[in-house]
Each structure stands twice: as C-alpha cells, then as structure tokens.
Short mmCIF file of C-alpha atoms and ligand atoms in Angstrom, two decimals:
data_model
loop_
_atom_site.label_atom_id
_atom_site.label_comp_id
_atom_site.label_asym_id
_atom_site.label_seq_id
_atom_site.Cartn_x
_atom_site.Cartn_y
_atom_site.Cartn_z
CA MET A 27 20.67 -1.32 -31.25
CA THR A 28 20.82 1.32 -28.50
CA LYS A 29 23.80 3.63 -28.88
CA ILE A 30 26.20 3.67 -25.91
CA GLN A 31 27.14 7.23 -24.99
CA GLU A 32 30.58 8.34 -23.91
CA VAL A 33 29.22 10.02 -20.80
CA ASP A 34 28.96 9.08 -17.17
CA VAL A 35 27.85 10.68 -13.91
CA TRP A 36 31.03 12.78 -13.74
CA CYS A 37 30.41 14.66 -16.99
CA PRO A 38 29.07 18.23 -16.60
CA ILE A 39 25.58 19.12 -17.78
CA LYS A 40 23.36 22.21 -17.85
CA ILE A 41 19.92 21.92 -16.22
CA GLY A 42 17.70 24.98 -16.55
CA ASP A 43 19.98 27.83 -15.46
CA CYS A 44 22.32 25.56 -13.47
CA GLN A 45 25.70 24.55 -14.82
CA LEU A 46 26.24 21.25 -13.01
CA SER A 47 29.70 19.75 -12.65
CA HIS A 48 28.39 16.21 -12.06
CA ARG A 49 25.16 14.28 -12.45
CA VAL A 50 24.57 12.70 -9.02
CA VAL A 51 21.53 14.41 -7.53
CA LEU A 52 20.13 14.39 -3.99
CA ALA A 53 16.65 12.86 -4.39
CA PRO A 54 13.78 14.59 -2.58
CA LEU A 55 13.64 13.05 0.89
CA THR A 56 10.98 13.74 3.50
CA ARG A 57 12.71 13.61 6.87
CA ASN A 58 10.20 15.34 9.20
CA ARG A 59 12.82 17.40 11.03
CA GLY A 60 11.12 20.84 10.87
CA THR A 61 10.32 22.91 13.98
CA LYS A 62 6.70 23.37 15.06
CA SER A 63 5.57 26.91 14.34
CA SER A 64 4.47 29.01 17.28
CA GLN A 65 2.68 31.39 14.89
CA HIS A 66 0.53 29.19 12.65
CA ASP A 67 -1.27 26.00 13.69
CA HIS A 68 -0.29 22.75 11.96
CA THR A 69 2.72 24.29 10.24
CA TRP A 70 6.42 23.49 10.51
CA VAL A 71 9.45 25.65 9.85
CA PRO A 72 12.90 24.88 8.35
CA ASN A 73 15.57 25.16 11.05
CA GLU A 74 19.34 25.19 11.69
CA LEU A 75 19.51 21.40 11.80
CA MET A 76 17.95 21.17 8.36
CA LYS A 77 20.44 23.76 7.14
CA GLU A 78 23.29 21.59 8.37
CA TYR A 79 21.72 18.50 6.74
CA TYR A 80 21.51 20.10 3.30
CA SER A 81 24.86 21.84 3.64
CA LEU A 82 26.59 18.51 4.39
CA ARG A 83 25.24 17.09 1.13
CA ALA A 84 25.98 20.13 -1.07
CA THR A 85 28.93 19.99 -3.50
CA PRO A 86 30.26 22.50 -6.02
CA GLY A 87 28.13 22.15 -9.14
CA GLY A 88 25.91 19.49 -7.52
CA LEU A 89 22.10 19.54 -7.57
CA LEU A 90 20.02 19.02 -4.42
CA ILE A 91 16.25 18.59 -4.53
CA SER A 92 14.50 19.59 -1.33
CA GLU A 93 12.20 17.32 0.60
CA ALA A 94 8.55 17.53 -0.47
CA THR A 95 7.20 20.90 0.63
CA PRO A 96 3.44 21.52 0.99
CA VAL A 97 2.19 24.52 -0.95
CA SER A 98 -0.58 25.34 1.53
CA LEU A 99 -2.09 24.14 4.78
CA ARG A 100 -4.65 22.02 2.97
CA ALA A 101 -1.85 20.47 0.89
CA SER A 102 -0.12 19.37 4.09
CA GLY A 103 -0.10 16.30 6.28
CA LEU A 104 2.41 14.61 8.59
CA TYR A 105 4.40 16.16 11.41
CA GLY A 106 7.65 17.99 10.91
CA ILE A 107 7.16 18.87 7.24
CA PRO A 108 8.07 22.48 6.43
CA GLY A 109 6.04 24.12 3.68
CA ASN A 110 6.93 27.39 2.01
CA PHE A 111 3.64 29.25 2.34
CA THR A 112 4.31 31.36 5.47
CA PRO A 113 6.93 34.10 5.91
CA GLU A 114 8.73 32.20 8.70
CA GLN A 115 8.96 29.10 6.50
CA GLN A 116 10.35 31.21 3.67
CA ALA A 117 12.94 32.78 5.98
CA GLY A 118 14.06 29.30 7.01
CA TRP A 119 14.41 28.08 3.43
CA LYS A 120 16.30 31.23 2.50
CA THR A 121 19.13 30.48 4.91
CA ILE A 122 19.27 26.87 3.69
CA VAL A 123 19.46 27.82 0.02
CA SER A 124 22.08 30.50 0.76
CA THR A 125 24.25 27.92 2.50
CA VAL A 126 23.95 25.51 -0.43
CA HIS A 127 24.83 28.31 -2.86
CA ALA A 128 27.81 29.33 -0.72
CA LYS A 129 29.17 25.82 -1.26
CA GLY A 130 28.70 26.17 -5.02
CA GLY A 131 25.66 23.89 -5.11
CA TYR A 132 22.21 24.30 -6.67
CA MET A 133 18.84 23.55 -5.13
CA PHE A 134 15.34 22.87 -6.48
CA ASN A 135 12.29 22.97 -4.20
CA GLN A 136 9.92 20.00 -4.51
CA LEU A 137 6.32 21.27 -4.26
CA TRP A 138 3.72 18.95 -2.82
CA HIS A 139 0.02 18.41 -2.26
CA GLN A 140 -0.89 15.22 -0.43
CA GLY A 141 -4.51 15.06 -1.53
CA ARG A 142 -6.33 12.08 -0.02
CA THR A 143 -3.25 10.81 1.83
CA THR A 144 -3.58 13.40 4.61
CA HIS A 145 -6.05 13.56 7.52
CA SER A 146 -8.37 16.37 8.62
CA GLY A 147 -6.63 16.37 12.04
CA LEU A 148 -3.45 17.59 10.35
CA ILE A 149 -4.97 20.34 8.20
CA GLY A 150 -7.09 22.29 10.64
CA GLY A 151 -10.23 20.18 10.36
CA GLN A 152 -10.65 20.50 6.58
CA THR A 153 -11.73 17.42 4.66
CA PRO A 154 -8.85 16.06 2.54
CA GLU A 155 -9.39 16.65 -1.17
CA SER A 156 -8.71 14.51 -4.21
CA SER A 157 -9.80 13.96 -7.81
CA SER A 158 -12.81 11.95 -6.59
CA ASP A 159 -14.40 10.75 -3.38
CA VAL A 160 -12.39 7.51 -3.41
CA PRO A 161 -10.61 6.92 -0.10
CA ILE A 162 -7.44 4.96 0.52
CA ASP A 163 -8.34 1.53 1.79
CA GLY A 164 -6.77 1.04 5.23
CA MET A 165 -5.63 2.90 8.30
CA PHE A 166 -3.75 6.20 8.50
CA GLN A 167 -0.88 5.90 10.97
CA TRP A 168 2.05 8.18 11.60
CA ASN A 169 4.57 8.92 14.34
CA GLY A 170 2.74 10.18 17.41
CA LEU A 171 -0.75 9.63 15.97
CA SER A 172 -3.03 6.76 16.82
CA ALA A 173 -4.22 4.67 13.87
CA ARG A 174 -7.44 5.87 12.23
CA PRO A 175 -9.18 5.02 8.97
CA TYR A 176 -8.40 7.19 5.94
CA GLU A 177 -11.22 9.68 5.39
CA VAL A 178 -13.40 9.87 2.30
CA PRO A 179 -11.91 12.81 0.38
CA ARG A 180 -13.92 15.59 -1.18
CA ALA A 181 -13.91 15.50 -4.99
CA MET A 182 -12.34 18.80 -6.05
CA SER A 183 -14.60 21.32 -7.76
CA LYS A 184 -13.36 23.46 -10.66
CA LYS A 185 -12.80 26.23 -8.11
CA ASP A 186 -10.71 23.90 -5.90
CA ILE A 187 -8.62 23.05 -8.96
CA LEU A 188 -8.04 26.71 -9.78
CA ASP A 189 -7.27 27.52 -6.11
CA THR A 190 -4.76 24.68 -5.93
CA GLN A 191 -3.06 25.80 -9.13
CA ALA A 192 -2.86 29.30 -7.65
CA ASP A 193 -1.27 27.82 -4.49
CA PHE A 194 1.37 26.08 -6.63
CA VAL A 195 2.09 29.29 -8.53
CA GLN A 196 2.39 31.25 -5.29
CA ALA A 197 4.66 28.60 -3.76
CA ALA A 198 6.84 28.68 -6.89
CA LYS A 199 7.12 32.46 -6.65
CA ASN A 200 8.00 32.10 -2.96
CA ALA A 201 10.68 29.56 -3.90
CA MET A 202 12.17 32.07 -6.37
CA LEU A 203 12.10 34.83 -3.76
CA VAL A 204 14.14 32.79 -1.28
CA GLY A 205 16.68 31.87 -3.98
CA PHE A 206 15.85 28.31 -5.07
CA ASP A 207 17.17 27.56 -8.56
CA GLY A 208 13.89 25.98 -9.61
CA ILE A 209 10.90 23.99 -8.45
CA GLU A 210 9.97 20.34 -8.96
CA VAL A 211 6.26 19.50 -8.90
CA HIS A 212 5.63 16.24 -7.05
CA GLY A 213 3.54 14.46 -9.65
CA GLY A 214 3.98 10.91 -8.39
CA ASN A 215 3.86 8.47 -5.46
CA GLY A 216 0.07 8.54 -5.10
CA TYR A 217 -0.19 12.22 -4.10
CA LEU A 218 -2.66 14.74 -5.52
CA PHE A 219 -1.53 14.85 -9.16
CA ASP A 220 -1.17 11.07 -9.24
CA GLN A 221 -4.70 10.84 -7.84
CA PHE A 222 -5.86 12.56 -11.02
CA LEU A 223 -3.63 10.42 -13.26
CA HIS A 224 -4.79 7.01 -12.04
CA SER A 225 -8.03 5.59 -13.41
CA ASN A 226 -8.75 3.57 -10.25
CA ILE A 227 -8.85 6.81 -8.20
CA ASN A 228 -10.05 9.39 -10.72
CA THR A 229 -13.70 8.57 -11.50
CA ARG A 230 -14.58 12.09 -12.70
CA THR A 231 -16.86 12.59 -15.67
CA ASP A 232 -15.84 16.20 -16.42
CA GLU A 233 -12.87 17.37 -18.51
CA TYR A 234 -10.44 16.17 -15.78
CA GLY A 235 -11.41 12.48 -15.98
CA GLY A 236 -12.66 9.68 -18.19
CA SER A 237 -9.71 9.42 -20.62
CA SER A 238 -5.92 9.42 -20.45
CA LYS A 239 -5.85 12.88 -21.95
CA ASN A 240 -8.40 14.26 -19.48
CA ARG A 241 -6.64 12.72 -16.48
CA CYS A 242 -3.46 14.59 -17.53
CA ARG A 243 -5.25 17.93 -17.82
CA PHE A 244 -4.86 19.08 -14.20
CA VAL A 245 -1.12 18.53 -14.10
CA LEU A 246 -0.51 19.97 -17.58
CA GLU A 247 -2.53 23.10 -16.83
CA THR A 248 -0.59 23.53 -13.58
CA ILE A 249 2.76 23.17 -15.35
CA GLU A 250 1.69 25.74 -17.93
CA LYS A 251 0.77 28.24 -15.21
CA LEU A 252 4.05 27.61 -13.42
CA CYS A 253 6.04 28.14 -16.63
CA ASP A 254 4.18 31.41 -17.24
CA ALA A 255 4.90 32.54 -13.68
CA ILE A 256 8.60 31.71 -13.24
CA GLY A 257 9.85 30.54 -16.64
CA PRO A 258 10.05 26.94 -17.95
CA GLN A 259 13.78 26.67 -17.25
CA LYS A 260 12.92 26.90 -13.53
CA VAL A 261 10.15 24.28 -13.66
CA ALA A 262 10.50 20.50 -13.35
CA ILE A 263 8.23 17.60 -12.46
CA ARG A 264 8.61 14.18 -10.85
CA LEU A 265 6.52 11.28 -12.17
CA THR A 266 6.14 7.63 -11.21
CA PRO A 267 4.65 5.94 -14.31
CA PHE A 268 5.12 2.48 -12.82
CA GLY A 269 4.27 3.43 -9.23
CA LEU A 270 1.94 1.42 -7.02
CA PHE A 271 2.43 3.41 -3.81
CA GLY A 272 -0.73 5.07 -2.49
CA GLN A 273 -2.90 2.39 -4.14
CA THR A 274 -2.23 3.74 -7.62
CA TYR A 275 -3.48 0.84 -9.71
CA GLY A 276 -4.52 2.72 -12.85
CA SER A 277 -4.55 1.31 -16.37
CA ASP A 278 -3.21 2.63 -19.71
CA ARG A 279 0.16 3.46 -18.16
CA LEU A 280 2.25 3.50 -21.31
CA GLU A 281 -0.33 5.39 -23.31
CA GLN A 282 -1.04 7.91 -20.55
CA TRP A 283 2.48 8.71 -19.37
CA SER A 284 3.77 8.76 -22.98
CA TYR A 285 1.11 11.32 -23.82
CA LEU A 286 1.93 13.26 -20.65
CA CYS A 287 5.67 13.26 -21.43
CA ALA A 288 5.06 14.26 -25.05
CA GLU A 289 3.01 17.23 -23.85
CA LEU A 290 5.63 18.10 -21.21
CA SER A 291 8.34 18.08 -23.88
CA LYS A 292 6.70 21.14 -25.45
CA PHE A 293 7.39 23.42 -22.47
CA GLY A 294 11.22 23.37 -22.40
CA LEU A 295 11.30 22.32 -18.73
CA ALA A 296 14.47 22.22 -16.62
CA TYR A 297 14.03 18.43 -16.35
CA VAL A 298 11.59 15.58 -15.88
CA HIS A 299 12.33 13.24 -12.98
CA LEU A 300 11.22 9.62 -13.41
CA ILE A 301 11.33 6.70 -10.98
CA GLU A 302 12.78 3.43 -12.26
CA PRO A 303 10.18 0.69 -12.70
CA ARG A 304 12.19 -1.63 -10.41
CA PHE A 305 11.81 0.69 -7.39
CA ASP A 306 8.91 0.34 -5.01
CA GLU A 307 8.22 1.36 -1.43
CA LEU A 308 6.75 -2.02 -0.51
CA LYS A 309 8.13 -4.58 -2.96
CA SER A 310 11.67 -5.67 -3.76
CA ALA A 311 12.95 -5.14 -7.31
CA GLY A 312 12.14 -8.80 -8.17
CA GLU A 313 8.59 -8.63 -6.78
CA LYS A 314 7.97 -5.34 -8.58
CA GLN A 315 8.92 -6.82 -11.96
CA ILE A 316 6.37 -9.59 -11.43
CA ALA A 317 3.65 -7.14 -10.35
CA LEU A 318 4.31 -4.95 -13.37
CA LYS A 319 4.13 -7.85 -15.84
CA ASP A 320 0.44 -8.15 -14.91
CA MET A 321 -0.08 -4.43 -15.30
CA VAL A 322 1.93 -3.58 -18.42
CA GLU A 323 1.48 -5.86 -21.39
CA SER A 324 3.92 -6.82 -24.19
CA GLY A 325 7.68 -6.61 -24.64
CA SER A 326 10.33 -5.93 -22.05
CA GLU A 327 11.17 -2.49 -23.44
CA ASP A 328 7.76 -1.37 -22.18
CA ILE A 329 8.71 -2.00 -18.57
CA SER A 330 11.42 0.59 -18.83
CA LEU A 331 11.64 4.34 -19.03
CA LEU A 332 12.59 4.25 -22.73
CA PRO A 333 9.10 5.06 -24.08
CA PHE A 334 9.11 8.21 -21.95
CA ARG A 335 12.60 9.15 -23.06
CA LYS A 336 11.33 8.95 -26.63
CA ALA A 337 8.24 11.01 -25.79
CA LEU A 338 10.30 13.68 -24.03
CA CYS A 339 12.80 13.88 -26.91
CA ASP A 340 16.44 14.68 -26.28
CA HIS A 341 15.91 18.32 -25.39
CA THR A 342 14.25 17.67 -21.99
CA PRO A 343 16.83 16.40 -19.50
CA ILE A 344 15.73 13.35 -17.52
CA ILE A 345 16.70 12.51 -13.96
CA THR A 346 16.01 8.95 -12.94
CA ALA A 347 15.93 7.51 -9.42
CA GLY A 348 15.39 4.22 -7.66
CA GLY A 349 17.94 1.56 -6.84
CA PHE A 350 21.12 3.33 -7.95
CA GLY A 351 24.46 2.52 -6.36
CA PRO A 352 28.14 2.64 -7.32
CA ASP A 353 27.79 -0.33 -9.70
CA ASN A 354 24.92 0.90 -11.86
CA MET A 355 24.97 4.69 -11.46
CA SER A 356 26.14 5.48 -15.00
CA GLU A 357 24.24 2.74 -16.81
CA SER A 358 21.05 4.61 -17.71
CA ILE A 359 23.11 7.64 -18.81
CA LYS A 360 25.35 5.50 -21.04
CA TYR A 361 22.30 3.91 -22.68
CA GLY A 362 20.68 7.28 -23.23
CA VAL A 363 17.64 6.64 -20.99
CA SER A 364 18.44 9.46 -18.59
CA ASP A 365 20.88 12.33 -18.18
CA LEU A 366 21.28 12.40 -14.39
CA VAL A 367 20.69 9.98 -11.51
CA ALA A 368 19.23 10.78 -8.11
CA PHE A 369 20.23 8.92 -4.96
CA GLY A 370 17.89 8.63 -1.98
CA ARG A 371 18.75 6.10 0.71
CA TYR A 372 22.51 6.15 0.10
CA PHE A 373 22.46 9.94 0.48
CA VAL A 374 20.59 9.53 3.79
CA ALA A 375 23.41 7.43 5.22
CA ASN A 376 26.35 9.08 3.44
CA PRO A 377 26.34 12.89 3.55
CA ASP A 378 29.71 12.75 1.73
CA LEU A 379 28.25 10.47 -0.95
CA ILE A 380 29.76 12.39 -3.89
CA ASP A 381 33.31 12.03 -2.56
CA ARG A 382 32.76 8.39 -1.68
CA LEU A 383 31.45 7.58 -5.17
CA LYS A 384 34.26 9.52 -6.82
CA ASN A 385 36.94 7.80 -4.75
CA GLY A 386 35.38 4.35 -4.93
CA GLU A 387 35.06 4.22 -1.15
CA PRO A 388 32.52 1.89 0.48
CA LEU A 389 29.06 3.24 1.27
CA TYR A 390 27.27 2.99 4.60
CA LYS A 391 23.82 1.47 4.77
CA TRP A 392 20.85 3.55 5.94
CA ASP A 393 18.91 2.98 9.14
CA ARG A 394 15.23 2.97 8.20
CA SER A 395 14.10 3.61 11.76
CA ARG A 396 15.64 7.12 11.47
CA PHE A 397 14.11 8.07 8.11
CA TYR A 398 11.03 9.92 9.32
CA GLY A 399 11.00 12.17 12.40
CA PRO A 400 10.23 14.01 14.46
CA PHE A 401 12.42 12.56 17.23
CA ASP A 402 13.68 14.06 20.47
CA ASP A 403 17.16 13.54 19.03
CA ASN A 404 16.38 14.68 15.48
CA GLU A 405 20.05 14.84 14.51
CA LEU A 406 20.62 11.08 14.85
CA GLY A 407 20.66 9.34 11.47
CA TYR A 408 20.33 12.80 9.89
CA THR A 409 23.49 14.81 10.51
CA VAL A 410 25.04 12.60 13.19
CA PHE A 411 25.65 8.86 12.84
CA LYS A 412 26.50 6.74 15.84
CA GLU A 413 26.67 3.29 14.39
CA ARG A 414 26.85 2.48 10.71
CA HIS A 415 27.38 -0.67 8.74
CA ILE A 416 28.83 -0.98 5.26
CA ALA A 417 26.09 -1.69 2.71
CA GLU A 418 26.01 -4.93 0.78
CA LYS A 419 25.57 -5.03 -2.98
CA GLY A 420 21.90 -6.15 -3.09
CA ASP A 421 20.67 -3.88 -0.27
CA ILE A 422 19.53 -1.06 -2.53
CA LEU A 423 17.21 -3.34 -4.54
CA LYS A 424 15.21 -4.36 -1.48
CA ALA A 425 11.90 -2.66 -0.63
CA GLN A 426 12.28 0.71 1.06
CA LEU A 427 9.69 0.05 3.76
CA ALA A 428 10.86 -3.47 4.49
CA ASP A 429 14.46 -2.61 5.07
C1 LIG B 512 13.18 8.68 3.78
C2 LIG B 512 12.62 8.86 2.41
C3 LIG B 512 11.86 9.97 2.13
C4 LIG B 512 11.37 10.19 0.85
N1 LIG B 512 10.69 11.34 0.58
C5 LIG B 512 10.35 11.66 -0.69
C6 LIG B 512 9.82 12.93 -1.00
O1 LIG B 512 9.67 13.81 -0.15
N2 LIG B 512 9.48 13.16 -2.30
C7 LIG B 512 9.65 12.22 -3.29
O2 LIG B 512 9.34 12.49 -4.45
N3 LIG B 512 10.20 11.02 -3.01
C8 LIG B 512 10.57 10.73 -1.75
N4 LIG B 512 11.21 9.54 -1.49
C9 LIG B 512 11.64 8.68 -2.62
C10 LIG B 512 13.10 9.02 -3.00
O3 LIG B 512 13.19 10.32 -3.54
C11 LIG B 512 13.69 8.04 -4.01
O4 LIG B 512 12.95 8.09 -5.20
C12 LIG B 512 13.70 6.61 -3.49
O5 LIG B 512 14.28 6.55 -2.21
C13 LIG B 512 14.46 5.69 -4.43
O6 LIG B 512 15.81 6.06 -4.49
P1 LIG B 512 16.95 5.16 -3.74
O7 LIG B 512 16.79 3.76 -4.26
O8 LIG B 512 18.23 5.82 -4.15
O9 LIG B 512 16.67 5.25 -2.29
C14 LIG B 512 11.64 9.26 -0.19
C15 LIG B 512 12.40 8.12 0.10
C16 LIG B 512 12.90 7.92 1.37
C17 LIG B 512 13.77 6.72 1.64
#
C-alpha cells in the first residue's frame, strides 16, 4: 500500500539552491507579451509589463518558472516571445528576475526550441529543423498570420545537434548571468526534444533514433552539457510522457520515459517536471484517459506518474502539473508521487493565487481569449482584469484549448 506522507503544499522544501517556503509553483506560461526588438529581426524583448506580471505572482520563498524562452533565432517561432540570446533580451530578463528576488521569490528560466512547430517566416527564412523530415499534418495559424501548411522540416545533422546543444549551454549561461536561479529545459509538448523522443516523428537510423535508448540520447547529452556548464543543481527538465500535443503519438512510453528518468536521476538535477496524464491541450480529463488506454497497456498504475517517480528515486524532486486546484493540490505530494505542484491556468487568472489558496478564498476562472498575445491592450487578462467569474469545481479538468 502507498504510504501517505505528512506533508502538503505548505511545507518548505529545498530545490537546487532555493530554499522554498511552499510548494505551489508558477507553471511556465507562454503569454506573447514581449516587445518587438528594433535591433534584431524576428526577436522580442522582455518589458515593464512582463516585469509587473511576474512580480504580481512572486511570493517569499515561492518558485516561478518563466514562460518558454527560445535559445536562438532558429529555436523561435510565434510573435511576442522573448528569448534570452541577445543583450537587450538579457537586460529585460535581468530586471524581471531582480524584482522577483526583491520579493523573496525564486525564478527558473524555461529554455525552448520549437523544432518543426515553427515556420520559416518567423525565423528569418530558415527551414524549421527536427529529428526527421516529418512535418506536422495540418495548417500553421497564429495571431496576425494567415493560415499556411506546416513546412517539411530539415532532419538535423550531427553538426546541427552539436550547434543546438551549444545554444542551450549559452542560453543557460546567459540565464545565470542575469540572475535566474536555474533553468528548465522544455523537453515536452511536441517541441524539439519531444520530436526526438517520439517514434512516430523520429525516423532516424543513426545513434539518435531507432530505439528508446537512442531517442533519449539527444536530450541526455544536452542535460549533461548543461550540468557541466552551470552545475546540476541549477538544471531541471520538463517532460510530458503521456502527451499527445504536437502529434506526439510515439510508442513504448513507459519503457522510454522510465529509462529517461532513470538516466536523469544520475545527474542530481534541481527537479524533474512532469505533466499529469489527465491533462491535455485538446481533450478533457475523461477523454484523455480513454485515449491513453489505447496507447498504454496493462494496469491502472501505468497511466500515472508513479513509474517515473520510481525511476527518478527519492533524491530528484518532482514537480507535477495539470489539473490542480484547491481540492487536489496536496494529493500527489501526500501519496509520494511528486514534491511540488505547478499551477497554470489558475495562476493566469489569479495573480494572488498563493494567498487565495492559503486563505481558502474562491478562485477566478481564466479567460482563454486572453492567453496568447500580442494585443493592443496587452495588460488585459495579464496584469489587469476587467471582468472575472468565479471558477466552478470541474473547470480545471476541461481541455485547455476548448475552454
Ligand atoms: C496560456 C498557456 C501557456 C502555456 N505555455 C507553456 C509554456 O510556455 N511552456 C510549457 O512547458 N507549458 C506551457 N503551458 C502548459 C502549462 O505550463 C501547464 O502545464 C498547463 O496549463 C496545465 O496546468 P493547469 O491545469 O494548472 O493549467 C501553457 C499553458 C497555458 C494555459
């Protein structure tokens, strides 16, 4: 029988070098509110509004994870997304991190490469790159852009792999220079690393494809280089072992992510961040369970994060995210599946989420139409809320994109 722990989200915990006073984390949230750079084409810069956004959500001893931040121009895509690969971007992040620190908070920088999910029009005419030349089936559409088919990506050469790893290392060093407390590699949601992990996308026949172990090689090598560069206690990674977003329909999920987690446990990372199997961008929690039954065979324990907890051992802290609210926020901690919980949508709509949770006050529901900018009135639904409605109990288990 699983042992119930005497801990909840309000118990302190140490993550890397950060002594946290509670375990409710701001999940990484792309909000597309950066300012267009006048110096470098196709790049966006963190601004005062973003500083206010993060500052409002910072609490003494609380951990914030930044929105996904491209590590280079070719890693980019979408409007309004600030990377940290130019000096003006770094200057912007520096003021944000300083403000969070001044409030006693901690901040990790999520590092991102979109791979095949971007478009050449957004990265200076370069062809998007991926593990293989397998495109996303469908149309690319984003705010302000007319719909166009996804392009066939270029399968990355060994040199591309080394260059990308060097970009991640440089971005991690930049993050340290501006004061972030650590970095989180975005290893999920159908972006570049996930495009190597999934067998339906990765059709390579070299040492980066063809087996579970080989598909993990790119991400594990990158993590090793990051640990060498900035120290393992500053390095974390986010994974979505049960993700479907970005047409990630790969097989061998339990075997592959258990192997990956077992290898990750050897580094002494700050944490590993896992998404709950129930959460999906397109499906409700109920629909996701049904979809996963077809994809993951055998007992119910397998459609949970427990196998990965076992593979990571107790010494690697786990953050879990996806569908948490006031009623279930301590459950995975009590059952020993995770050590911290990250909130996404509730943190969008409730900048004072920590106080509200602590005091048992009702939470406001998010307005999906204000998730992703840029807007003329970027502050609305971001730092300023005109009209809000109290959330109902089941809201958080509905699909993110449907609601
Ligand atoms: C507006 C929005 C932006 C998001 N951006 C990111 C992102 O940049 N990086 C990432 O790893 N996940 C991203 N996610 C996923 C969230 O981090 C989180 O895992 C998800 O919302 C589930 O948590 P929730 O049920 O508390 O909302 C985003 C989600 C939303 C709603």
